[in-house]
PDB file of C-alpha atoms and ligand atoms in Angstrom:
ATOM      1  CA  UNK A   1      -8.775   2.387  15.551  1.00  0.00           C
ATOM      2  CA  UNK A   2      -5.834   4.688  16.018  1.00  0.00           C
ATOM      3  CA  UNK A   3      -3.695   4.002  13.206  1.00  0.00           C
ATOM      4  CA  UNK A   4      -1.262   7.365  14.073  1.00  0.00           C
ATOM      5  CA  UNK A   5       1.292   4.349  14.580  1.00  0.00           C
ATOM      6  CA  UNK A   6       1.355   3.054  11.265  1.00  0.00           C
ATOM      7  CA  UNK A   7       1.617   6.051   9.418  1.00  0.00           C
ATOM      8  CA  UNK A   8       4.775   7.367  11.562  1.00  0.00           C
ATOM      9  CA  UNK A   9       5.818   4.350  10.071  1.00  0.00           C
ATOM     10  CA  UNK A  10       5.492   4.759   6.556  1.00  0.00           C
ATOM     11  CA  UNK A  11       6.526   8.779   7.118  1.00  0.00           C
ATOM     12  CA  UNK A  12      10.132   6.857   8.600  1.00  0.00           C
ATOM     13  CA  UNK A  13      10.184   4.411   5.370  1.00  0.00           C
ATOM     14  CA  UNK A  14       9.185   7.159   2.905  1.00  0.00           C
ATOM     15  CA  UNK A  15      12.849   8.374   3.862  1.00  0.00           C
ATOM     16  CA  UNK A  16      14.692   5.310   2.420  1.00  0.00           C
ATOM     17  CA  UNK A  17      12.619   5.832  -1.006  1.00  0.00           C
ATOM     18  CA  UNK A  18      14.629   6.023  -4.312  1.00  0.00           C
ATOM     19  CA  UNK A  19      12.704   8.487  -6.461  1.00  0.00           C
ATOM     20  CA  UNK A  20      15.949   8.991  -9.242  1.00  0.00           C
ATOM     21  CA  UNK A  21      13.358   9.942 -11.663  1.00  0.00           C
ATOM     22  CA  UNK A  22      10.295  11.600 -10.498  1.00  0.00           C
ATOM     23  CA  UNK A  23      11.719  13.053  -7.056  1.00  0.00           C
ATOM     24  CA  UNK A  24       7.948  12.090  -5.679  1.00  0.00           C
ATOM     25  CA  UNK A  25       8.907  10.323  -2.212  1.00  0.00           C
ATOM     26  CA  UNK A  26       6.197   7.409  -0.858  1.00  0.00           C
ATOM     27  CA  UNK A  27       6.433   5.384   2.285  1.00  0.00           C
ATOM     28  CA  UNK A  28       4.342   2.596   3.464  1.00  0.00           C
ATOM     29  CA  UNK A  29       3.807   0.440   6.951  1.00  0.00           C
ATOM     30  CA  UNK A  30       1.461  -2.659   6.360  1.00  0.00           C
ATOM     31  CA  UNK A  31       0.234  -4.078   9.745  1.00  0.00           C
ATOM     32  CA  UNK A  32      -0.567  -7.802   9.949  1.00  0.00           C
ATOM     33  CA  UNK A  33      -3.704  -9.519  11.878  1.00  0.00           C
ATOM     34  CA  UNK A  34      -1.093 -10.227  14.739  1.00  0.00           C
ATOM     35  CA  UNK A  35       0.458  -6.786  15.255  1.00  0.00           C
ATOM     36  CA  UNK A  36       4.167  -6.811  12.544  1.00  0.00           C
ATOM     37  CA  UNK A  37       4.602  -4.354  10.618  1.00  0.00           C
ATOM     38  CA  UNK A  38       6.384  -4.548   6.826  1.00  0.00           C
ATOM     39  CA  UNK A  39       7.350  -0.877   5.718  1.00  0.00           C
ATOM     40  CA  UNK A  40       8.254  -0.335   1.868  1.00  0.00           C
ATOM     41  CA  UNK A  41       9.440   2.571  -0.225  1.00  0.00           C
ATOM     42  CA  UNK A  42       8.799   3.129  -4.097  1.00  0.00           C
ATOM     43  CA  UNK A  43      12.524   2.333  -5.945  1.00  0.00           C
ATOM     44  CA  UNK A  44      12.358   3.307  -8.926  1.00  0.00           C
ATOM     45  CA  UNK A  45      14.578   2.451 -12.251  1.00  0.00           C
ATOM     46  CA  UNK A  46      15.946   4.033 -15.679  1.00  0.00           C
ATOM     47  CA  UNK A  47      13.912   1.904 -17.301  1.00  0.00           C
ATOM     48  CA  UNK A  48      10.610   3.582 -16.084  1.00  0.00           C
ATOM     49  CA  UNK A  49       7.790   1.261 -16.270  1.00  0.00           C
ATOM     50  CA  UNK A  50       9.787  -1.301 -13.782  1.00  0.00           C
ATOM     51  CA  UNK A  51       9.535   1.005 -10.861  1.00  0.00           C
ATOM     52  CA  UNK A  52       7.687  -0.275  -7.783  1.00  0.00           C
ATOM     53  CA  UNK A  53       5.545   1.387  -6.017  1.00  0.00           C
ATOM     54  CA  UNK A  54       5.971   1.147  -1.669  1.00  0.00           C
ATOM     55  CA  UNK A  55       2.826  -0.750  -1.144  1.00  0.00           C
ATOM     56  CA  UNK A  56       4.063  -3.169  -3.239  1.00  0.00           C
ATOM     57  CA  UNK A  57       7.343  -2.869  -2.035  1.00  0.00           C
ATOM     58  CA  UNK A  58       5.767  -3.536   1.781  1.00  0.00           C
ATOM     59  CA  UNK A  59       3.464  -6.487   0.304  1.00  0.00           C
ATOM     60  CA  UNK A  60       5.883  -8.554  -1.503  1.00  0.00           C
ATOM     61  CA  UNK A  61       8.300  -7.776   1.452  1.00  0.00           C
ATOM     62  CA  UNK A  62       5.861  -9.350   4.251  1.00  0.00           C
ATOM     63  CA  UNK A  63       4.672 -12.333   1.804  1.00  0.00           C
ATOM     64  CA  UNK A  64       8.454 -13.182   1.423  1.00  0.00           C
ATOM     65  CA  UNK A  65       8.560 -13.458   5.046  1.00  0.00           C
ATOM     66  CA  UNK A  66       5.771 -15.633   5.174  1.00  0.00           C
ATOM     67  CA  UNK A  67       2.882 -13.043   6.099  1.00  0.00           C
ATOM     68  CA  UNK A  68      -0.534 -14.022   4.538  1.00  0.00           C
ATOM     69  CA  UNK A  69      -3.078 -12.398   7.146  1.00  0.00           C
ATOM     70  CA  UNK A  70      -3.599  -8.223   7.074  1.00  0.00           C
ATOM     71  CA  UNK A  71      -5.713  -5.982   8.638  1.00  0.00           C
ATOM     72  CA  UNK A  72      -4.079  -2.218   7.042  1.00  0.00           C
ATOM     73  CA  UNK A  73      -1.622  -0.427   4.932  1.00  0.00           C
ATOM     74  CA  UNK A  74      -0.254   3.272   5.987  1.00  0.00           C
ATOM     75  CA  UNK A  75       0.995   5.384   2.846  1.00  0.00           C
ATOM     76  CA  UNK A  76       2.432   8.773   3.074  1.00  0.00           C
ATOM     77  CA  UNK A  77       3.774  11.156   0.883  1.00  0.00           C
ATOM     78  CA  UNK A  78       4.760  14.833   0.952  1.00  0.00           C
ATOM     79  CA  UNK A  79       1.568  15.586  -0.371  1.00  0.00           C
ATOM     80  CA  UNK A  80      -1.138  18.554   0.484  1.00  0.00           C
ATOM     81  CA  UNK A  81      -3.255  15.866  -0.463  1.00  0.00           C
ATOM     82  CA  UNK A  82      -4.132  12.591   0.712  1.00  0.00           C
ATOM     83  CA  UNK A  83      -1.920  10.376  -0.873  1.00  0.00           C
ATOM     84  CA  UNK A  84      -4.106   7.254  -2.491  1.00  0.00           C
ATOM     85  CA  UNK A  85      -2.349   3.948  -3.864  1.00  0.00           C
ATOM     86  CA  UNK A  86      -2.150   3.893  -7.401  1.00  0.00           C
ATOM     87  CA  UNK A  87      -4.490   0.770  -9.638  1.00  0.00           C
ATOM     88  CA  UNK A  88      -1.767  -1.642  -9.417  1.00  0.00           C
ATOM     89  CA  UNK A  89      -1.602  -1.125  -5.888  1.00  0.00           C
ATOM     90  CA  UNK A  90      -5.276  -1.478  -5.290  1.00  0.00           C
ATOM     91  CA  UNK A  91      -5.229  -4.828  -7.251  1.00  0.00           C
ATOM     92  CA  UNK A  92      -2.258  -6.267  -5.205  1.00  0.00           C
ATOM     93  CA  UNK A  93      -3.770  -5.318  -2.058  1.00  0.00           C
ATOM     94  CA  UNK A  94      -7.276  -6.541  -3.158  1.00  0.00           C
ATOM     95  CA  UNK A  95      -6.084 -10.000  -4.348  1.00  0.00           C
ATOM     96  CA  UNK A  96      -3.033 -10.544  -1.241  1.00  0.00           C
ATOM     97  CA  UNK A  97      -4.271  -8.382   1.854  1.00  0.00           C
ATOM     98  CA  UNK A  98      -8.108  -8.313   0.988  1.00  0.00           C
ATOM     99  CA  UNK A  99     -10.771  -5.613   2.465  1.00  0.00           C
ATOM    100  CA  UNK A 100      -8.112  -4.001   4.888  1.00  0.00           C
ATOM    101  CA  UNK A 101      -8.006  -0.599   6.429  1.00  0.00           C
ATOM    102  CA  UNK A 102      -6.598   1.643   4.075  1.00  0.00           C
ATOM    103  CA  UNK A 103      -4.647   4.651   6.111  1.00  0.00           C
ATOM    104  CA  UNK A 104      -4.422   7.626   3.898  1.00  0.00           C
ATOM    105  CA  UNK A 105      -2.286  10.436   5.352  1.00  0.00           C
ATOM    106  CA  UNK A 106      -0.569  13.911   3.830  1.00  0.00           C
ATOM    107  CA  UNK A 107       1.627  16.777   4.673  1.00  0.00           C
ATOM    108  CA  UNK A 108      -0.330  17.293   7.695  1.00  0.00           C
ATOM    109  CA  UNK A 109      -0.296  14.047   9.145  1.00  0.00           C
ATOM    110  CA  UNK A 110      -4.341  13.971   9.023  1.00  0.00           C
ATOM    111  CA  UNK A 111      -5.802  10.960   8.436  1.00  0.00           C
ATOM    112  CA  UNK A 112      -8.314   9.532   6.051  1.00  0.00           C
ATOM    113  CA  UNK A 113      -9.221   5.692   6.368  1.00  0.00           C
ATOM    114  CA  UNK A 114     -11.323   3.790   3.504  1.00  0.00           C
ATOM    115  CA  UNK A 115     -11.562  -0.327   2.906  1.00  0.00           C
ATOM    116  CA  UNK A 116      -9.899  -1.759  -0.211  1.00  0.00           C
ATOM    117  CA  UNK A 117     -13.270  -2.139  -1.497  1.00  0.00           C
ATOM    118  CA  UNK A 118     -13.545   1.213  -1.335  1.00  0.00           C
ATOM    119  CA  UNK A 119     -10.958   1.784  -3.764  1.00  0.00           C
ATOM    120  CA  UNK A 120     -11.467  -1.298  -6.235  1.00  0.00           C
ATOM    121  CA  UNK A 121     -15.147  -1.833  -6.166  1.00  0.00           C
ATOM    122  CA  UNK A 122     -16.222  -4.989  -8.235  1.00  0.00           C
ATOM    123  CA  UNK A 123     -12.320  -6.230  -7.998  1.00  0.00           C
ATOM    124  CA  UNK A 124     -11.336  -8.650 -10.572  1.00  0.00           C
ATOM    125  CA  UNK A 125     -10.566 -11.707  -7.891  1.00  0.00           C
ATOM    126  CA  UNK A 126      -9.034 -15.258  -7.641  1.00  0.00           C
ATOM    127  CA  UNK A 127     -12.762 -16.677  -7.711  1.00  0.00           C
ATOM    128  CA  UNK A 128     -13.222 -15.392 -11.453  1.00  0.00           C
ATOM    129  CA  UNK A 129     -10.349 -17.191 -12.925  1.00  0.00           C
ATOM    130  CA  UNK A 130     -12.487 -20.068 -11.599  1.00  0.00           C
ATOM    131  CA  UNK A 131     -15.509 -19.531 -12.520  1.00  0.00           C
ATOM    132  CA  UNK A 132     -15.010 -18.890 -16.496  1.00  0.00           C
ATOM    133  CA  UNK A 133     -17.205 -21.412 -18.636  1.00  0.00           C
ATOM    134  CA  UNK A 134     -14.463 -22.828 -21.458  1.00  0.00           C
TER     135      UNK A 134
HETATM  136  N1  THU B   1       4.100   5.631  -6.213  1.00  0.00           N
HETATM  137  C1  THU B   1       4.012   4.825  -5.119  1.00  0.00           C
HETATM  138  O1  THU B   1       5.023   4.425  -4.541  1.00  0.00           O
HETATM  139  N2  THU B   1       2.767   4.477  -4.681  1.00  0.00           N
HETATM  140  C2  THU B   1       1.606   4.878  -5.265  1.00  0.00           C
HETATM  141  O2  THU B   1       0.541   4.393  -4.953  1.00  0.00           O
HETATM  142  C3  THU B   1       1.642   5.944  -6.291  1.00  0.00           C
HETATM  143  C4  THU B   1       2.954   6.109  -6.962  1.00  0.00           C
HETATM  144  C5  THU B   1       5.435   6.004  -6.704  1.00  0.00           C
HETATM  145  C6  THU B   1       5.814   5.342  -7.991  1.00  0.00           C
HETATM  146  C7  THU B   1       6.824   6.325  -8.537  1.00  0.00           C
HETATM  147  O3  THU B   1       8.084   5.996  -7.983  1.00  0.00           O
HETATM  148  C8  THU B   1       6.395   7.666  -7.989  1.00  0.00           C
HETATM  149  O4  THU B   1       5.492   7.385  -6.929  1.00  0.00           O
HETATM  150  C9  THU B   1       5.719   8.570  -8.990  1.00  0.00           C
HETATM  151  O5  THU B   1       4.687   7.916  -9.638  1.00  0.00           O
END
């Protein structure tokens, strides 16, 4: 799939990010199963650790709305690199958008796509907080 879409649309919501702190600018465009797209920035705060991240910030965004079905998350930032969500990230996406495209993208605007399983293999899921024996 061409996914050049979604990532113009985390490039646009990578503008809107509030890096005070760390001056490191991320955008991301999560497309649901029927074609809306939730875009998110990373916002960060004084008090460090309670910064979010813009795939979370696109996730909780699109759940608020009422969103529960995904098929891929864009994330850009102005790196030479391709730009990979951070372990947080992966666990929110594992346990809310499950194995979705993953649209890596950088400086260039190439692309890279992997799965979420990819990224988080043997996830810690909803099933084991079922499954445990006491
Ligand atoms: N950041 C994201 O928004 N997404 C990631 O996956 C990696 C990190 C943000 C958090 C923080 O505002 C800045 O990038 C530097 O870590």
């Amino acid at each position: 799939m061409d996914y050049t879409f979604l990532v113009e649309k985390a490039i646009e919501a990578k503008k809107n990010a509030m890096p005070t702190y760390s001056n490191f600018y991320v955008g991301a465009a999560l497309l649901t199963e029927d074609g809306k797209i939730y875009s998110g920035c990373n916002v960060e705060s004084s008090s460090y650790s309670l910064t979010m991240c813009a795939e979370r910030t696109a996730i909780f965004k699109a759940v608020s709305e009422g969103e529960r079905k995904f098929k891929a998350i864009a994330i850009a930032a102005d790196t030479i690199e391709f730009c990979s969500p951070c372990g947080a990230c992966r666990q929110i996406i594992s346990d809310i958008c499950k194995d979705i495209d993953i649209v890596l993208t950088n400086q260039k605007k190439e692309i890279k796509i992997l799965r979420t399983k990819d990224l988080l293999p043997f996830a810690f899921e909803d099933i084991d907080l079922k499954t445990k024996t006491s």
